[in-house]
């Protein structure tokens, strides 16, 4: 497999081999030759992230914001430094607008419990799309059921594009929130967020953007986007599992209620009531995942060294290359747009069940995902129980995609004997 393709095309040329060398996962004997095409589920982690995690545990394991001794101060400093890196990475106006969470799922739940339950009332409307991951759907179903608010769904067409006329039709003075993905984890669609947010704000509605799939692949600037909430997971962006961030504009976070209560999130405590700490700490009750947050900071350092723009270009080139190759395979159907999309391609191949296809590819040492991808509304809309899905990241190469496509051809031939 050749990794001589370059990812960084400036004078500091970085090859994919250089990148892969920094991922212990690819160096393990049992993983040699593995073609990992499931980064949309979780990405592999570079040594730099593992080192940051290990250093915390070995050198300065201490709780944050409470110890007066040196290692506790270092733990607090590194944790807060990681927050500043996250803020900078997504263009937040200040680190206080970043709440550390376990991942995108927890971040949406924060918004639904902390903002939704206290700001929605019967008859209010939430506009959501049919292409949301369950993580950005179920918390809003809960909030709607508890408050009497109503969910309104924007569909998508056969090319996987959001039905924007329907969105504009649904938007009304009753709309309190639009919650939308920045990149579909099934279709790869990148909705026109600028148009959505502009129209939402013109009617006084807030917008939550699910950046779980976009933050790893495209430059994000929440201030330029004018998003009110933005969420993502650390583990999809080379960071540790159990790390992630909720961004919300300062005024929103200041008014938003805490979701968890206990140590660290208070300003003062009395017998029957207490007052809350400043943002973001009022949302971070109890001992936090310090090595997770610090590891996420290290992942951001790693990405910044390569450049998110270079990663974006590389992922887009791989996606275009894969789409072109896959289109040449008989009976292969691609779900989602063919241009301007994320590096995640859902597809079906004739009548082969996606699980059978994934198992066949696994026997050829190629890891893809199969299933409903936690997006059952998309499956219902496409009228399929499941799809196969390949997704790419900075460590993947065109030769891996050649191998993938070659084996899709093999699968077609193999299964044609049984159909
Ligand atoms: C678009 C999208 N949103 C949310 C999530 C949930 O992320 P997590 O499981 O890390 O909380 C995912 C995970 O696949 C996703 O793809």
XYZ file of C-alpha atoms and ligand atoms in Angstrom:
435
model
C 0.000 0.000 0.000
C 1.473 3.356 -0.969
C 1.280 6.276 1.380
C 3.605 8.474 -0.663
C 0.633 10.680 -1.536
C 1.085 14.060 0.112
C -1.338 15.670 2.506
C 0.521 18.925 3.070
C 1.504 20.467 -0.205
C 3.487 23.430 1.080
C 7.289 23.392 1.314
C 6.971 21.256 4.465
C 5.647 18.369 2.422
C 4.037 15.678 4.625
C 3.281 12.303 3.074
C 0.526 10.014 4.245
C 3.309 7.641 5.314
C 4.585 10.413 7.618
C 1.078 10.780 9.000
C 0.477 7.039 9.471
C 3.814 6.610 11.245
C 2.436 8.804 13.988
C -0.514 6.474 14.618
C 0.573 3.471 16.744
C -2.650 1.716 15.685
C -1.356 1.280 12.130
C 2.055 0.078 13.343
C 0.745 -2.901 15.333
C 1.512 -6.253 13.683
C -2.133 -7.329 13.975
C -3.293 -4.133 12.225
C -0.772 -4.129 9.402
C -2.588 -4.152 6.092
C -5.906 -3.248 7.718
C -7.806 -0.769 5.576
C -9.731 1.262 8.112
C -12.684 2.973 6.449
C -14.800 3.707 9.501
C -13.464 6.984 10.842
C -16.986 8.418 10.850
C -17.665 5.987 13.720
C -14.402 6.733 15.502
C -11.000 7.942 14.343
C -7.637 6.416 15.231
C -5.396 8.376 17.620
C -1.898 9.749 17.050
C 0.951 9.129 19.507
C 0.755 12.785 20.573
C -2.751 12.212 21.956
C -1.778 8.965 23.696
C 1.260 10.745 25.187
C -0.855 13.590 26.536
C -3.237 11.071 28.120
C -0.350 9.073 29.580
C 1.533 12.158 30.834
C -1.512 13.303 32.748
C -1.857 9.917 34.439
C 1.829 9.370 35.089
C 3.139 12.869 35.791
C 0.399 15.031 37.215
C -2.730 13.027 37.974
C -4.645 15.324 40.335
C -8.108 16.810 40.461
C -8.635 20.227 38.886
C -9.765 23.523 40.432
C -9.272 22.399 44.023
C -5.687 21.498 44.953
C -3.138 24.084 46.125
C -0.160 21.888 45.306
C 1.914 21.959 42.128
C 0.584 18.952 40.249
C -3.018 19.985 40.967
C -2.235 23.425 39.596
C -0.682 21.854 36.522
C -3.751 19.607 36.031
C -5.996 22.679 36.202
C -3.766 24.682 33.853
C -3.562 21.908 31.240
C -7.320 21.359 31.405
C -8.030 25.051 30.896
C -5.368 25.257 28.173
C -7.204 22.452 26.369
C -10.407 24.479 26.622
C -8.673 27.443 25.009
C -7.427 25.185 22.183
C -10.955 23.927 21.525
C -12.294 27.489 21.530
C -9.612 28.579 19.111
C -10.116 25.542 16.857
C -13.803 26.244 16.288
C -13.448 30.024 16.357
C -15.349 30.661 19.601
C -15.057 34.184 20.977
C -13.752 32.921 24.317
C -12.844 29.678 26.150
C -15.685 30.302 28.621
C -18.087 29.459 25.815
C -16.771 25.874 25.728
C -18.242 23.263 28.082
C -16.379 19.961 28.197
C -18.708 17.008 27.746
C -18.436 13.286 26.979
C -19.268 13.838 23.326
C -21.822 15.214 20.899
C -24.627 13.146 22.430
C -24.085 14.602 25.874
C -23.737 18.102 24.411
C -27.143 17.909 22.682
C -28.669 16.581 25.888
C -27.169 19.567 27.719
C -28.903 21.887 25.274
C -32.189 19.959 25.457
C -32.250 19.777 29.271
C -30.486 23.036 30.126
C -32.048 25.250 27.464
C -34.974 23.285 25.970
C -36.858 22.336 29.135
C -36.632 25.909 30.463
C -37.338 27.827 27.265
C -39.850 25.771 25.290
C -43.568 25.813 25.965
C -46.663 24.189 24.484
C -47.117 25.170 20.852
C -43.500 26.233 20.297
C -41.862 24.589 17.324
C -38.480 22.978 16.802
C -37.388 22.511 13.205
C -35.249 19.443 12.742
C -34.185 17.491 9.668
C -34.865 13.929 8.620
C -31.113 13.392 8.290
C -30.209 13.845 11.966
C -28.264 11.287 13.958
C -30.399 9.924 16.828
C -28.176 11.973 19.162
C -29.650 15.122 17.671
C -33.195 13.780 17.518
C -34.105 11.818 20.632
C -33.141 14.589 23.124
C -35.479 16.942 21.216
C -38.263 14.356 21.182
C -37.847 14.211 24.968
C -37.861 18.026 25.279
C -40.921 18.279 23.028
C -42.815 15.622 24.985
C -42.037 17.298 28.303
C -42.853 20.865 27.206
C -45.599 20.406 24.602
C -43.367 21.830 21.873
C -43.789 20.350 18.401
C -41.113 18.874 16.122
C -41.304 19.871 12.448
C -39.255 17.881 9.974
C -37.378 19.078 6.902
C -36.938 16.273 4.391
C -34.296 15.653 1.759
C -34.485 14.869 -1.925
C -33.205 11.862 -3.873
C -29.750 13.446 -4.133
C -29.564 13.830 -0.354
C -29.992 17.623 -0.346
C -32.161 19.251 2.309
C -35.514 20.486 1.062
C -34.839 24.205 1.592
C -38.246 25.428 0.297
C -39.847 23.178 2.913
C -37.531 24.636 5.563
C -38.589 28.196 4.661
C -42.245 27.109 4.701
C -41.901 25.601 8.175
C -40.088 28.596 9.621
C -42.519 30.819 11.527
C -42.722 33.033 14.615
C -43.507 29.814 16.533
C -40.087 28.399 15.683
C -37.824 28.548 18.738
C -34.990 26.318 17.580
C -33.582 24.797 14.415
C -31.364 21.823 15.084
C -29.374 20.569 12.145
C -26.316 18.577 11.246
C -23.261 20.245 9.685
C -22.495 16.993 7.839
C -24.742 13.951 7.631
C -23.086 10.805 8.977
C -24.997 8.764 6.377
C -25.416 10.915 3.266
C -22.359 13.142 3.638
C -24.632 16.126 2.933
C -23.379 19.530 4.071
C -26.506 21.687 4.493
C -26.435 25.377 3.627
C -26.002 26.496 7.227
C -25.414 30.121 6.341
C -28.873 30.348 4.757
C -30.527 28.358 7.555
C -28.980 30.424 10.331
C -29.683 33.741 8.625
C -33.357 32.861 8.126
C -33.635 31.446 11.672
C -32.216 34.559 13.268
C -34.480 36.767 11.184
C -37.444 35.088 12.918
C -35.792 35.104 16.354
C -35.079 31.352 16.493
C -31.836 29.823 17.764
C -29.796 27.273 15.836
C -27.978 24.237 17.170
C -25.441 22.699 14.807
C -24.310 19.099 15.193
C -20.653 19.218 14.185
C -19.785 15.606 15.084
C -18.913 14.798 11.454
C -17.787 18.226 10.253
C -15.240 19.294 12.890
C -12.816 16.494 11.936
C -12.866 17.419 8.245
C -13.644 21.051 7.533
C -12.549 24.366 9.034
C -15.259 25.548 11.438
C -15.773 29.041 12.747
C -18.808 29.290 15.003
C -18.726 33.087 15.077
C -18.661 33.394 11.275
C -21.386 30.754 11.078
C -23.310 32.660 13.740
C -24.333 29.355 15.362
C -25.982 29.590 18.768
C -25.000 26.083 19.848
C -22.359 23.875 18.249
C -21.491 20.357 19.434
C -18.843 17.780 18.600
C -17.116 14.628 19.884
C -13.399 14.324 20.612
C -13.039 10.722 19.475
C -13.990 11.496 15.870
C -11.365 14.220 15.671
C -8.372 12.083 16.757
C -9.005 12.733 20.463
C -9.926 10.333 23.277
C -13.313 8.687 23.684
C -15.357 10.401 26.376
C -14.215 13.873 25.353
C -16.077 16.541 23.426
C -17.463 20.030 23.559
C -20.638 22.025 23.760
C -20.228 25.544 22.427
C -22.918 28.111 23.048
C -22.850 31.878 22.839
C -21.988 33.518 26.166
C -25.473 35.064 26.695
C -27.100 31.677 26.142
C -24.774 29.821 28.505
C -25.162 32.510 31.144
C -28.957 32.126 31.119
C -28.946 28.359 30.625
C -29.663 26.130 33.625
C -27.079 23.583 34.783
C -27.983 19.986 33.997
C -25.874 18.225 36.599
C -25.535 19.418 40.167
C -22.851 18.786 42.773
C -19.221 19.596 43.412
C -17.386 22.366 41.544
C -20.429 23.856 39.854
C -21.436 26.097 42.767
C -20.638 29.627 43.826
C -22.140 29.341 47.326
C -24.049 26.638 49.172
C -26.641 27.019 51.916
C -29.015 24.541 53.581
C -31.856 24.718 51.130
C -30.441 26.375 48.060
C -27.195 27.211 46.326
C -25.905 29.551 43.667
C -23.969 28.613 40.587
C -20.406 29.120 39.501
C -19.573 31.184 36.408
C -19.705 29.715 32.933
C -18.512 27.233 31.828
C -17.833 25.639 35.228
C -21.462 25.744 36.342
C -22.035 23.012 33.737
C -19.113 20.845 34.844
C -20.321 19.200 38.064
C -18.053 16.684 39.760
C -14.689 15.327 38.689
C -14.234 15.851 34.976
C -12.493 13.747 32.338
C -9.226 15.670 32.552
C -7.062 13.329 30.471
C -9.843 13.231 27.878
C -9.979 17.010 27.564
C -6.179 17.324 27.608
C -5.964 14.564 24.974
C -8.480 16.453 22.856
C -6.244 19.522 23.139
C -3.323 17.395 21.900
C -5.446 16.156 18.972
C -6.130 19.761 18.030
C -2.389 20.529 18.192
C -1.778 17.574 15.868
C -4.422 18.740 13.408
C -3.162 22.317 13.514
C 0.329 21.107 12.653
C -0.985 19.506 9.462
C -3.613 22.153 8.867
C -7.360 21.510 8.801
C -7.413 23.044 5.295
C -4.955 20.388 4.081
C -6.967 17.650 5.776
C -10.117 18.978 4.160
C -8.515 18.935 0.709
C -7.128 15.444 1.212
C -10.454 14.033 2.459
C -12.323 15.690 -0.407
C -9.885 14.288 -2.990
C -10.254 10.800 -1.526
C -14.029 11.128 -1.547
C -14.126 12.282 -5.185
C -11.768 9.455 -6.105
C -13.898 6.870 -4.287
C -17.158 8.192 -5.744
C -15.725 8.020 -9.261
C -14.544 4.432 -8.746
C -17.722 3.273 -7.047
C -19.908 4.678 -9.804
C -18.232 2.244 -12.188
C -19.457 -0.777 -10.217
C -22.566 -2.430 -11.610
C -25.606 -2.410 -9.301
C -23.903 -0.118 -6.795
C -26.133 2.657 -5.496
C -24.695 5.663 -3.692
C -26.914 7.562 -1.252
C -26.224 11.264 -0.951
C -24.890 14.090 -3.103
C -22.059 13.523 -5.588
C -20.349 16.887 -4.964
C -19.611 19.219 -2.096
C -20.053 16.584 0.541
C -18.267 14.975 3.447
C -15.938 11.950 3.296
C -18.628 9.457 4.262
C -20.254 7.376 1.532
C -23.296 5.200 2.152
C -24.158 2.692 -0.514
C -25.800 -0.601 -1.373
C -24.589 -3.213 -3.790
C -27.368 -5.052 -5.600
C -29.346 -7.236 -3.221
C -26.393 -7.955 -0.937
C -27.279 -7.193 2.651
C -24.928 -4.501 4.019
C -23.967 -6.768 6.939
C -22.961 -9.527 4.507
C -20.988 -7.022 2.475
C -19.210 -5.691 5.582
C -18.410 -9.256 6.656
C -17.070 -10.077 3.189
C -14.857 -6.962 3.219
C -13.727 -7.754 6.745
C -12.495 -11.117 5.452
C -10.345 -9.033 3.051
C -9.100 -6.869 5.978
C -11.248 -3.858 5.068
C -13.297 -2.289 7.873
C -16.483 -0.521 6.808
C -19.668 0.131 8.740
C -23.050 -1.416 8.038
C -26.387 -0.764 9.686
C -28.741 2.151 10.234
C -25.911 4.398 11.477
C -28.129 5.738 14.296
C -30.186 7.524 11.662
C -33.334 5.455 11.320
C -35.319 8.330 9.811
C -32.925 8.303 6.853
C -33.344 4.546 6.453
C -37.136 4.957 6.557
C -36.940 7.693 3.963
C -34.659 5.628 1.712
C -36.852 2.565 2.354
C -33.896 0.392 3.254
C -33.207 -1.393 6.555
C -29.509 -0.541 6.442
C -26.716 0.707 4.222
C -23.022 -0.009 3.918
C -20.808 2.994 4.696
C -17.187 3.813 3.975
C -15.589 6.882 5.501
C -12.159 8.384 5.088
C -9.726 10.473 7.058
C -6.252 11.955 6.866
C -4.463 8.594 7.131
C -6.304 6.941 4.218
C -4.799 6.623 0.761
C -6.010 6.273 -2.812
C -4.423 2.842 -2.979
C -6.595 1.764 -0.042
C -9.598 2.983 -1.985
C -8.431 1.030 -5.062
C -8.296 -2.068 -2.879
C -11.747 -1.310 -1.447
C -13.252 -0.888 -4.917
C -11.539 -3.999 -6.214
C -13.060 -5.957 -3.338
C -16.509 -4.484 -3.938
C -16.226 -5.984 -7.438
C -15.154 -9.275 -5.869
C -18.107 -9.143 -3.473
C -20.533 -8.564 -6.320
C -19.174 -11.556 -8.160
C -19.084 -13.734 -5.036
C -22.648 -12.966 -3.967
C -24.011 -13.242 -7.517
C -23.601 -17.007 -7.099
C -26.162 -16.980 -4.287
C -28.724 -14.556 -5.706
C -23.715 13.363 13.063
C -23.481 12.755 14.412
N -23.998 13.342 15.492
C -23.814 12.847 16.719
C -23.094 11.714 16.923
C -22.917 11.179 18.312
O -21.594 11.204 18.704
P -21.131 10.510 20.063
O -21.607 9.087 19.997
O -19.657 10.630 20.035
O -21.751 11.267 21.180
C -22.544 11.040 15.833
C -21.802 9.776 16.004
O -21.671 8.984 15.105
C -22.732 11.587 14.535
O -22.226 11.001 13.458
